Coordinates of C-alpha atoms and ligand atoms in Angstrom, one line a residue:
X27 CA -0.1 -0.1 -0.1
X28 CA 1.3 3.3 -0.9
X29 CA 1.6 5.6 2.3
X30 CA 0.8 9.3 1.7
X31 CA 3.2 11.8 3.3
X32 CA 1.6 14.9 5.1
X33 CA 3.0 17.1 2.1
X34 CA 1.4 14.9 -0.4
X35 CA -1.6 14.7 1.5
X36 CA -2.4 18.5 1.5
X37 CA -2.7 18.3 -2.3
X38 CA -5.0 15.3 -2.0
X39 CA -7.7 16.9 -0.1
X40 CA -9.4 19.1 -2.4
X41 CA -12.8 17.5 -3.0
X42 CA -12.1 15.5 -6.0
X43 CA -14.9 13.5 -7.8
X44 CA -15.1 10.3 -5.8
X45 CA -12.4 7.7 -6.9
X46 CA -14.6 4.5 -7.2
X47 CA -18.3 4.4 -8.4
X48 CA -19.8 1.3 -6.7
X49 CA -23.3 1.9 -8.2
X50 CA -23.0 4.4 -11.1
X51 CA -25.1 4.0 -14.2
X52 CA -24.5 6.5 -17.3
X53 CA -26.2 4.6 -20.2
X54 CA -28.1 6.6 -22.3
X55 CA -31.9 5.8 -22.5
X56 CA -33.5 6.1 -26.0
X57 CA -35.3 9.5 -26.3
X58 CA -38.4 7.6 -27.3
X59 CA -38.5 5.4 -24.0
X60 CA -41.6 6.4 -22.0
X61 CA -41.7 6.9 -18.3
X62 CA -44.5 7.3 -15.7
X63 CA -42.6 9.0 -13.0
X64 CA -39.4 11.0 -13.5
X65 CA -37.3 11.4 -10.1
X66 CA -34.9 14.4 -9.8
X67 CA -32.0 13.6 -7.6
X68 CA -31.2 10.2 -6.3
X69 CA -30.9 10.4 -2.3
X70 CA -32.2 7.2 -0.2
X71 CA -35.6 9.1 0.1
X72 CA -36.3 9.7 -3.4
X73 CA -35.1 6.2 -4.1
X74 CA -37.4 4.7 -1.8
X75 CA -40.4 6.7 -3.1
X76 CA -39.3 5.3 -6.7
X77 CA -39.1 1.8 -5.2
X78 CA -42.6 1.9 -3.9
X79 CA -43.9 3.3 -7.3
X80 CA -41.9 0.9 -9.4
X81 CA -43.4 -2.0 -7.2
X82 CA -46.8 -0.4 -7.8
X83 CA -46.0 -0.9 -11.7
X84 CA -45.2 2.5 -12.6
X85 CA -42.4 2.8 -14.8
X86 CA -39.6 5.2 -12.9
X87 CA -36.6 7.1 -14.4
X88 CA -34.3 8.2 -11.6
X89 CA -31.8 11.1 -12.4
X90 CA -28.9 11.9 -10.3
X91 CA -26.4 14.9 -10.7
X92 CA -23.6 13.3 -9.1
X93 CA -21.5 10.1 -10.7
X94 CA -22.8 7.7 -7.9
X95 CA -26.5 7.4 -6.6
X96 CA -27.2 7.8 -3.0
X97 CA -26.4 11.5 -1.9
X98 CA -25.8 11.4 1.9
X99 CA -26.0 7.7 1.8
X100 CA -23.1 6.3 -0.1
X101 CA -19.8 4.7 0.3
X102 CA -16.8 5.5 -1.8
X103 CA -13.0 5.2 -1.6
X104 CA -11.8 8.7 -0.5
X105 CA -8.3 8.1 1.1
X106 CA -6.2 5.1 -0.1
X107 CA -6.9 1.9 -2.3
X108 CA -9.1 -0.7 -0.4
X109 CA -10.4 2.0 2.1
X110 CA -14.3 2.3 1.9
X111 CA -15.7 5.4 3.5
X112 CA -19.0 6.4 4.4
X113 CA -19.1 9.8 2.4
X114 CA -21.6 11.1 4.7
X115 CA -23.8 9.1 7.0
X116 CA -23.0 5.6 8.7
X117 CA -25.6 4.8 11.3
X118 CA -29.2 3.8 10.0
X119 CA -30.5 3.6 13.4
X120 CA -33.8 5.5 12.4
X121 CA -34.3 3.7 9.4
X122 CA -35.0 0.5 11.0
X123 CA -38.1 1.9 12.8
X124 CA -39.3 2.7 9.4
X125 CA -42.1 0.4 8.2
X126 CA -40.3 -0.4 5.2
X127 CA -37.5 -2.2 7.1
X128 CA -39.7 -3.2 10.3
X129 CA -42.2 -4.8 7.9
X130 CA -39.7 -5.8 5.5
X131 CA -42.0 -4.3 2.8
X132 CA -39.3 -4.2 0.0
X133 CA -37.4 -7.3 1.1
X134 CA -34.1 -5.2 0.4
X135 CA -32.2 -8.0 2.0
X136 CA -32.6 -9.9 -1.1
X137 CA -30.9 -7.1 -3.1
X138 CA -27.6 -7.3 -0.7
X139 CA -28.6 -5.4 2.4
X140 CA -27.3 -6.4 5.5
X141 CA -26.9 -4.9 9.1
X142 CA -24.2 -5.1 11.5
X143 CA -25.3 -4.3 15.2
X144 CA -22.2 -2.9 17.0
X145 CA -21.8 -3.3 20.7
X146 CA -21.0 -1.0 22.6
X147 CA -23.3 1.5 21.1
X148 CA -21.7 4.6 21.9
X149 CA -18.7 5.7 24.1
X150 CA -18.0 9.1 25.6
X151 CA -14.7 9.6 27.2
X152 CA -14.5 12.5 29.7
X153 CA -11.4 15.0 30.5
X154 CA -10.8 13.5 33.9
X155 CA -10.3 10.2 32.7
X156 CA -13.6 8.9 33.4
X157 CA -16.1 7.6 30.6
X158 CA -19.6 6.4 29.9
X159 CA -20.5 3.7 27.5
X160 CA -23.9 2.8 26.1
X161 CA -24.1 -1.0 25.9
X162 CA -26.9 -3.1 24.2
X163 CA -27.4 -4.5 27.4
X164 CA -29.5 -2.1 29.3
X165 CA -28.7 -3.1 32.8
X166 CA -25.1 -2.8 31.8
X167 CA -25.7 0.7 30.7
X168 CA -27.4 1.6 33.8
X169 CA -24.5 0.6 35.9
X170 CA -22.4 3.1 33.6
X171 CA -24.7 6.0 34.7
X172 CA -24.8 4.6 38.2
X173 CA -20.8 4.9 38.3
X174 CA -21.5 8.8 38.6
X175 CA -24.7 8.7 40.4
X176 CA -27.0 5.8 41.9
X177 CA -30.0 8.3 41.2
X178 CA -28.8 8.9 37.8
X179 CA -28.8 5.1 37.0
X180 CA -32.2 4.9 38.2
X181 CA -33.2 7.8 36.3
X182 CA -32.1 6.5 33.1
X183 CA -34.0 3.3 33.7
X184 CA -37.1 5.4 34.2
X185 CA -36.5 7.6 31.2
X186 CA -36.1 4.5 29.0
X187 CA -39.5 2.9 30.2
X188 CA -41.5 6.2 29.8
X189 CA -40.2 6.5 26.4
X190 CA -40.8 2.8 25.6
X191 CA -44.3 3.5 26.3
X192 CA -44.7 6.5 23.7
X193 CA -42.3 5.5 21.3
X194 CA -44.9 3.9 19.1
X195 CA -47.0 7.0 18.8
X196 CA -43.8 9.3 18.2
X197 CA -42.5 6.8 15.7
X198 CA -46.0 6.6 13.8
X199 CA -46.1 10.3 13.6
X200 CA -42.8 10.3 11.8
X201 CA -43.8 7.6 9.2
X202 CA -47.3 9.0 8.6
X203 CA -47.4 12.0 6.1
X204 CA -48.8 15.4 7.4
X205 CA -52.4 15.4 7.4
X206 CA -52.8 11.6 7.1
X207 CA -53.2 10.6 10.8
X208 CA -54.4 12.5 13.8
X209 CA -52.1 15.4 14.7
X210 CA -49.5 14.0 17.2
X211 CA -50.8 16.5 19.9
X212 CA -54.2 15.1 19.5
X213 CA -53.1 11.5 19.8
X214 CA -50.8 12.4 22.8
X215 CA -53.8 14.1 24.6
X216 CA -55.6 10.5 24.7
X217 CA -52.6 8.9 26.2
X218 CA -52.0 8.0 30.0
X219 CA -49.8 11.0 30.9
X220 CA -50.1 12.3 27.1
X221 CA -50.2 15.7 28.4
X222 CA -46.9 15.5 30.2
X223 CA -45.4 14.5 26.9
X224 CA -47.2 17.3 25.2
X225 CA -45.1 19.6 27.6
X226 CA -41.7 17.5 27.2
X227 CA -41.9 17.8 23.3
X228 CA -42.2 21.6 23.6
X229 CA -39.3 22.0 26.3
X230 CA -35.6 22.0 25.4
X231 CA -33.5 19.0 25.4
X232 CA -31.1 20.7 27.9
X233 CA -34.2 21.6 30.2
X234 CA -35.2 17.8 30.3
X235 CA -31.6 16.5 30.8
X236 CA -31.0 19.2 33.5
X237 CA -34.0 18.0 35.4
X238 CA -33.6 14.4 35.0
X239 CA -29.9 13.8 35.8
X240 CA -27.9 15.4 38.7
X241 CA -24.1 14.4 37.8
X242 CA -22.3 16.5 35.1
X243 CA -21.0 13.4 33.3
X244 CA -24.5 11.7 32.7
X245 CA -25.8 15.2 31.5
X246 CA -22.8 15.7 29.2
X247 CA -23.5 12.1 27.8
X248 CA -27.3 12.9 27.2
X249 CA -26.5 16.2 25.6
X250 CA -24.1 14.6 23.2
X251 CA -26.3 12.2 22.1
X252 CA -29.2 15.0 21.8
X253 CA -26.7 17.1 19.7
X254 CA -26.7 14.5 16.7
X255 CA -29.3 16.3 15.0
X256 CA -27.4 19.5 15.0
X257 CA -29.9 21.5 16.9
X258 CA -28.7 23.8 19.6
X259 CA -29.9 21.7 22.8
X260 CA -31.3 24.6 24.6
X261 CA -33.9 25.6 21.7
X262 CA -37.3 25.3 22.5
X263 CA -39.0 22.1 21.1
X264 CA -35.9 20.0 20.9
X265 CA -37.3 18.1 24.0
X266 CA -37.8 15.0 21.8
X267 CA -33.6 15.1 21.1
X268 CA -33.3 14.3 25.0
X269 CA -34.5 10.7 24.2
X270 CA -32.0 10.1 21.6
X271 CA -30.0 7.5 24.0
X272 CA -33.1 6.0 25.0
X273 CA -34.4 5.5 21.5
X274 CA -31.2 3.7 20.5
X275 CA -30.9 1.7 23.5
X276 CA -33.1 -1.3 22.1
X277 CA -32.3 -0.9 18.5
X278 CA -28.5 0.4 18.7
X279 CA -26.9 1.9 16.1
X280 CA -26.7 -0.4 13.2
X281 CA -25.1 0.3 9.8
X282 CA -24.8 -1.7 6.5
X283 CA -22.2 -4.3 6.0
X284 CA -19.8 -3.0 3.4
X285 CA -20.8 0.6 3.9
X286 CA -23.8 2.9 4.2
X287 CA -24.0 3.0 0.3
X288 CA -25.3 -0.6 0.3
X289 CA -28.8 0.5 1.2
X290 CA -28.9 2.8 -1.9
X291 CA -27.1 0.1 -4.0
X292 CA -30.1 -2.2 -2.8
X293 CA -32.6 0.4 -3.7
X294 CA -31.2 0.8 -7.2
X295 CA -31.1 -2.8 -7.8
X296 CA -34.7 -3.2 -6.6
X297 CA -35.7 -0.1 -8.8
X298 CA -34.3 -1.9 -11.9
X299 CA -35.6 -5.2 -11.0
X300 CA -39.0 -3.6 -11.1
X301 CA -38.4 -2.0 -14.6
X302 CA -37.0 1.4 -13.7
X303 CA -33.9 3.1 -15.0
X304 CA -31.3 5.1 -13.3
X305 CA -28.9 7.6 -14.9
X306 CA -26.0 9.3 -13.3
X307 CA -24.4 12.6 -14.1
X308 CA -27.6 14.1 -15.1
X309 CA -28.1 17.6 -13.3
X310 CA -31.7 18.6 -13.6
X311 CA -31.9 22.3 -13.9
X312 CA -35.5 23.3 -15.4
X313 CA -38.9 21.9 -14.8
X314 CA -40.9 21.4 -18.0
X315 CA -44.3 22.8 -17.2
X316 CA -47.4 22.6 -19.7
X317 CA -50.8 23.8 -19.4
X318 CA -49.9 24.6 -15.7
X319 CA -48.9 20.8 -15.2
X320 CA -45.2 19.8 -14.6
X321 CA -44.5 17.1 -17.3
X322 CA -40.9 16.5 -17.2
X323 CA -37.3 18.2 -16.5
X324 CA -34.5 19.3 -18.5
X325 CA -30.7 18.6 -17.6
X326 CA -27.8 20.8 -17.9
X327 CA -26.4 18.5 -20.7
X328 CA -29.5 19.3 -22.9
X329 CA -31.5 16.1 -22.2
X330 CA -34.9 16.3 -21.3
X331 CA -37.2 13.6 -19.9
X332 CA -41.1 13.7 -19.9
X333 CA -43.1 12.0 -17.0
X334 CA -46.6 10.7 -18.0
X335 CA -47.8 10.8 -14.4
X336 CA -45.7 12.8 -12.0
X337 CA -42.1 14.3 -11.3
X338 CA -40.7 13.8 -7.9
X339 CA -38.2 16.0 -6.6
X340 CA -35.5 15.8 -4.0
X341 CA -33.8 19.2 -5.1
X342 CA -33.5 21.7 -2.5
X343 CA -36.3 23.8 -2.2
X344 CA -33.9 27.0 -2.5
X345 CA -33.0 25.6 -6.0
X346 CA -36.2 24.2 -7.0
X347 CA -37.8 27.4 -6.9
X348 CA -35.8 28.6 -9.6
X349 CA -36.6 26.0 -11.9
X350 CA -39.8 27.3 -13.1
X351 CA -41.5 30.6 -13.4
X352 CA -42.0 32.5 -9.9
X353 CA -45.7 33.1 -10.6
X354 CA -46.3 29.3 -10.8
X355 CA -45.2 28.6 -7.1
X356 CA -47.5 31.3 -5.3
X357 CA -46.4 33.8 -2.6
X358 CA -46.8 31.5 0.5
X359 CA -44.3 29.1 -1.2
X360 CA -42.0 31.7 -2.2
X361 CA -42.4 33.3 1.4
X362 CA -41.4 29.7 2.7
X363 CA -38.4 29.4 0.6
X364 CA -37.0 32.8 1.5
X365 CA -37.4 32.2 5.3
X366 CA -35.8 28.6 5.2
X367 CA -33.1 28.4 7.9
X368 CA -29.7 26.5 7.4
X369 CA -28.3 24.5 10.5
X370 CA -25.0 24.1 12.1
X371 CA -22.7 22.4 9.5
X372 CA -20.6 19.5 9.8
X373 CA -16.9 19.4 9.4
X374 CA -15.6 16.0 8.2
X375 CA -12.0 14.3 8.2
X376 CA -11.9 10.9 6.7
X377 CA -8.8 9.0 7.6
X378 CA -7.1 5.7 6.5
X379 CA -5.4 4.7 9.5
X380 CA -3.2 1.8 10.6
X381 CA -5.1 1.6 14.1
X382 CA -8.6 2.4 15.6
X383 CA -8.7 4.9 18.2
X384 CA -8.1 3.6 21.8
X385 CA -9.6 5.2 24.5
X386 CA -8.5 4.6 28.0
X387 CA -10.9 2.3 30.1
X388 CA -10.4 0.4 33.4
X389 CA -8.1 -2.7 32.8
X390 CA -7.0 -1.3 29.3
X391 CA -8.3 0.5 26.4
X392 CA -11.7 0.1 24.4
X393 CA -12.1 0.8 20.5
X394 CA -15.7 1.4 19.7
X395 CA -17.3 1.8 16.4
X396 CA -18.7 5.0 17.5
X397 CA -17.5 7.5 20.1
X398 CA -18.2 11.2 21.0
X399 CA -16.3 13.9 22.8
X400 CA -18.1 16.6 24.5
X401 CA -16.4 18.3 27.6
X402 CA -19.2 19.7 29.5
X403 CA -22.8 20.8 29.4
X404 CA -21.7 24.5 29.3
X405 CA -19.9 23.3 25.9
X406 CA -23.2 22.3 24.3
X407 CA -24.9 25.5 25.6
X408 CA -22.8 27.4 23.2
X409 CA -23.1 25.5 20.1
X410 CA -25.8 28.1 19.0
X411 CA -23.5 31.1 20.0
X412 CA -20.6 29.3 17.9
X413 CA -22.6 29.3 15.1
X414 CA -24.1 32.7 15.0
X415 CA -20.6 34.4 15.5
X416 CA -19.3 33.0 12.0
X417 CA -15.9 31.9 13.2
X418 CA -14.3 28.5 13.6
X419 CA -14.1 27.6 17.1
X420 CA -11.9 24.8 18.1
X421 CA -12.0 25.5 21.9
X422 CA -12.7 21.9 23.3
X423 CA -14.9 21.2 20.2
X424 CA -17.6 18.5 20.2
X425 CA -16.9 15.6 17.7
X426 CA -17.8 12.4 16.5
X427 CA -15.5 9.5 15.8
X428 CA -16.7 6.6 13.7
X429 CA -14.6 3.4 13.0
X430 CA -16.5 1.0 11.1
X431 CA -13.8 -1.3 10.1
X432 CA -13.7 -2.4 13.8
X433 CA -17.1 -4.3 13.3
X434 CA -16.9 -4.7 9.6
X435 CA -13.5 -5.8 8.3
X436 CA -14.6 -5.6 4.6
X437 CA -14.0 -1.9 4.9
X438 CA -10.3 -1.7 4.9
X439 CA -7.3 -3.9 4.1
X440 CA -6.3 -6.2 6.6
X441 CA -5.5 -4.7 9.8
X442 CA -6.3 -1.2 8.6
X443 CA -9.2 0.9 9.5
X444 CA -11.3 3.8 8.4
X445 CA -11.9 6.7 10.8
X446 CA -14.3 9.5 10.1
X447 CA -14.2 12.5 12.5
X448 CA -17.1 14.9 12.6
X449 CA -17.1 18.4 14.1
X450 CA -19.6 21.1 13.8
X451 CA -18.7 24.6 12.6
X452 CA -20.6 27.5 10.8
X453 CA -20.8 27.4 7.0
X454 CA -20.9 31.4 7.0
X455 CA -17.6 32.6 8.2
X456 CA -17.1 36.3 8.5
X457 CA -14.7 36.1 5.4
X458 CA -17.4 34.5 3.2
X459 CA -17.8 30.4 3.0
X460 CA -15.1 30.3 0.3
X461 CA -12.5 30.9 3.0
X462 CA -12.9 27.4 4.2
X463 CA -10.9 26.3 1.2
X464 CA -8.1 28.3 2.8
X465 CA -8.4 27.0 6.1
X466 CA -9.6 23.5 6.1
X467 CA -6.5 21.8 6.6
X468 CA -5.6 23.4 9.5
X469 CA -9.0 23.0 11.0
X470 CA -8.5 19.2 10.4
X471 CA -5.3 19.3 12.2
X472 CA -7.0 20.9 15.2
X473 CA -9.6 18.4 15.3
X474 CA -7.1 15.4 15.3
X475 CA -4.7 17.3 17.7
X476 CA -7.7 17.6 20.3
X477 CA -8.8 13.9 19.6
X478 CA -5.4 12.8 20.8
X479 CA -5.9 14.0 24.1
X480 CA -8.6 11.1 24.4
X481 CA -7.1 8.5 21.9
X482 CA -3.2 9.3 22.1
X483 CA -2.4 6.3 20.1
X484 CA -3.6 8.3 17.0
X485 CA -0.2 9.9 16.5
X486 CA 0.6 11.2 12.9
X487 CA 2.3 8.1 11.7
X488 CA -0.8 6.1 12.2
X489 CA -2.8 8.2 9.9
X490 CA -2.0 7.2 6.4
X491 CA -4.0 9.6 4.6
X492 CA -6.8 12.0 5.0
X493 CA -9.8 13.4 3.0
X494 CA -11.4 16.4 4.4
X495 CA -15.2 17.8 3.7
X496 CA -15.5 21.1 4.8
X497 CA -19.2 22.7 5.3
X498 CA -18.6 24.3 1.7
X499 CA -17.2 21.1 0.2
X500 CA -20.5 19.1 1.7
X501 CA -22.5 21.7 -0.2
X502 CA -20.5 21.6 -3.3
X503 CA -20.7 17.5 -3.1
X504 CA -24.4 17.7 -2.8
X505 CA -26.5 20.9 -3.4
X506 CA -29.1 19.4 -1.2
X507 CA -27.0 20.1 1.9
X508 CA -27.8 23.6 1.4
X509 CA -25.2 25.9 3.3
X510 CA -23.8 22.7 4.5
X511 CA -27.0 21.6 6.3
X512 CA -26.7 17.8 6.6
X513 CA -30.3 17.6 7.0
X514 CA -31.1 20.2 4.3
X515 CA -31.7 22.9 6.9
X516 CA -32.5 23.4 10.4
X517 CA -34.8 21.2 12.3
X518 CA -36.1 24.0 14.7
X519 CA -39.5 24.7 15.9
X520 CA -40.5 26.6 12.6
X521 CA -39.1 24.1 10.4
X522 CA -40.8 20.7 11.6
X523 CA -44.0 18.8 11.1
X524 CA -46.4 20.8 9.1
X525 CA -43.9 23.5 9.0
X526 CA -41.4 21.4 6.8
X527 CA -40.8 22.8 4.0
X528 CA -43.3 25.4 4.9
X529 CA -46.7 25.8 6.3
X530 CA -49.5 24.5 3.7
X531 CA -47.1 22.6 1.8
X532 CA -46.2 19.7 4.0
X533 CA -47.9 17.1 2.2
X534 CA -45.4 16.3 -0.5
X535 CA -47.6 18.0 -3.3
X536 CA -46.3 21.1 -4.6
X537 CA -48.0 24.1 -5.8
X538 CA -47.4 23.1 -9.5
X539 CA -49.7 20.1 -10.2
X540 CA -47.8 17.0 -11.2
X541 CA -44.8 17.8 -9.0
X542 CA -44.2 16.2 -5.6
X543 CA -41.3 16.9 -3.4
X544 CA -39.4 14.4 -1.1
X545 CA -36.3 14.1 1.0
X546 CA -34.9 16.2 3.9
X547 CA -36.6 19.4 3.4
X548 CA -40.1 17.5 4.0
X549 CA -41.4 15.8 7.0
X550 CA -39.8 14.2 9.2
X551 CA -36.7 15.6 8.0
X552 CA -33.2 14.8 7.6
X553 CA -31.0 11.9 8.6
X554 CA -31.5 8.3 7.3
X555 CA -34.8 7.6 8.3
X556 CA -36.5 6.7 4.8
X557 CA -39.6 8.9 6.1
X558 CA -39.8 11.5 3.7
X559 CA -39.6 8.8 1.0
X560 CA -42.1 6.3 1.9
X561 CA -44.4 9.2 3.1
X562 CA -44.2 10.8 -0.2
X563 CA -44.9 7.4 -1.9
X564 CA -48.0 7.3 0.4
X565 CA -49.3 10.4 -0.8
X566 CA -48.7 9.6 -4.5
X567 CA -50.3 6.2 -4.4
X568 CA -53.3 7.6 -2.8
X569 CA -53.7 10.3 -5.5
X570 CA -52.9 7.7 -8.1
X571 CA -56.1 5.9 -6.8
X572 CA -54.3 3.0 -5.0
X573 CA -52.7 2.6 -1.5
X574 CA -49.3 1.9 -0.1
X575 CA -50.8 -1.1 1.9
X576 CA -52.3 -2.3 -1.5
X577 CA -48.8 -1.9 -3.2
X578 CA -46.9 -3.6 -0.3
X579 CA -49.3 -6.6 -0.2
X580 CA -49.1 -7.2 -3.8
X581 CA -47.1 -10.2 -4.9
X582 CA -43.7 -9.8 -6.2
Ligands
FAD770 C1 -20.9 14.0 7.1 C2 -22.4 13.5 7.5 C3 -22.6 12.5 8.3 C4 -24.0 11.9 8.5 N1 -24.2 10.8 9.4 C5 -25.3 10.5 9.4 C6 -25.6 9.4 10.2 O1 -24.7 8.8 10.8 N2 -26.9 8.9 10.4 C7 -28.0 9.7 9.7 O2 -29.3 9.3 10.0 N3 -27.8 10.7 9.1 C8 -26.6 11.2 9.0 N4 -26.3 12.2 8.0 C9 -27.5 13.0 7.4 C10 -28.0 12.1 6.3 O3 -26.8 11.8 5.4 C11 -29.0 13.0 5.4 O4 -29.8 13.9 6.0 C12 -29.6 12.0 4.4 O5 -28.7 11.4 3.6 C13 -30.6 12.9 3.6 O6 -31.1 12.4 2.3 P1 -32.2 12.7 1.4 O7 -32.8 11.4 0.7 O8 -33.0 13.8 1.8 O9 -31.2 13.4 0.1 P2 -29.7 13.4 0.0 O10 -29.1 12.5 0.7 O11 -29.2 14.9 0.2 O12 -29.6 13.3 -1.6 C14 -30.1 14.1 -2.6 C15 -29.4 13.7 -3.9 O13 -30.2 14.8 -4.9 C16 -29.0 15.0 -5.7 N5 -29.4 16.4 -6.4 C17 -29.6 17.7 -5.8 N6 -29.9 18.3 -6.6 C18 -30.0 17.7 -7.8 C19 -30.4 18.4 -9.3 N7 -30.7 19.7 -9.5 N8 -30.1 17.4 -10.3 C20 -29.9 16.0 -10.0 N9 -29.4 15.8 -8.7 C21 -29.8 16.5 -7.8 C22 -27.7 15.2 -5.2 O14 -26.7 15.0 -5.8 C23 -28.1 13.9 -4.0 O15 -27.6 12.8 -4.6 C24 -25.0 12.7 7.8 C25 -24.6 13.7 7.0 C26 -23.3 14.2 6.8 C27 -23.2 15.4 6.0

């Protein structure tokens, strides 16, 4: 294996086209071929919508701008030969609650999808040398909390029991299109202690965590897990995020064997097996509207594709709105687009390494698949302030460290490891977002230096190569990550539920008839949930005179 020296490494960190295309299709489709559905953008959500529509018998064409399908759910060689990196997401914890997986509706395992369930689930080391580890075994996890406070050990057990009782309702709301079931608040009102949950969901994650746990370590661990959605934990209506640890206690944080991209590869195979076609390197830049109806799309290479039934978009609403005359959208929609807010962006360093991170624990070291660093609750409470200031902050930065090769040796050459280090930084720097190109190597160095305080084994010689994604790089790679937003935009009180993407347009049907929207700008938002994808399919199938249940129960 060739080693990349630090000098060479600097040259290789510009966001290059992905070196390996595990699922790229660029075959031309004859112009005269007819399609019922044209899908603009191939993220996991739009591919899930396409998969249900294809199963229903509609002929689908999926157009992706990048050389590989999958958006935030893909795996490629970013560092060195033989290393398979998750370009964005790794954990599919939320997806497994989606009826698509829970009820095996698409039988994706037949298309090559297999999950690995790491134990421990998550590990947080602290600056004083102590640590808290979440294990699949609940009792063992309670002992971890109990190391710091017996009361907090009992509080965690109680929190989990309370969450388990309400989980089916919360999950049901995520996997139901807006307007299709009873509103969540009405459902909660009918539950024992439902009114308490109405209050909790309106509170901030920090308020719940502070009131439930007394010890600083336990509070820090809970705040860390609540911040993975990139919302400031003290913001109103982030209460649901306080239950992030409880949510994953039973389901863990599974990821696909072979890499996150195995999900979108399986979906691509499913769509093809059901008569669909996927084309890559196709940037959609215009909607074709005839007689007030969206009937197809035009791409930047001059090609155009017509849809006899509907167009489904996962193009960011900030870009979509420029792809058809303004007057067709209506003022409410345009107001919703204009007021859309970005989120605290991610900063990512992918490393090819000769060792996994080793964190000190009693009797030796621990190398978990996922670990997080957060020094204190006070540090978490400064996330919103950091973002607003528009300056890079490497003062005790929070970070996530993911090393899939520990549980999945197929990800790296024998004995080697893939390490993904994620931090959070503002997209909008005072000098402008382009400034990221000048400083990203230095920022990446800062993160690795800080990580070494907790995993001192990761010295320079163990890092064979790096690939850096600044917030600006993330947006360049995937315009759906608008302003570096890994979830397409903030999931704050003003942009969740019936407010996503904006009030009045949360049902996937767009103001231009024949056009539907899915993906992270729609309910239930970003992350690998598949919720927006299945929900959009539910709405469309209803509009087409059938139902998702009928399609799921259809043979073959
Ligand atoms: C570094 C990082 C780590 C993450 N880790 C996790 C994790 O572990 N777990 C988790 O649940 N979530 C994670 N996320 C978030 C998650 O990846 C995203 O929220 C999710 O993938 C969004 O999926 P989507 O289907 O909405 O669309 P996307 O994945 O954003 O896909 C949209 C697709 O549309 C294409 N497209 C956009 N515009 C056009 C156009 N005009 N023409 C043609 N194609 C177009 C894009 O190229 C892209 O392929 C992470 C994100 C990042 C950035």
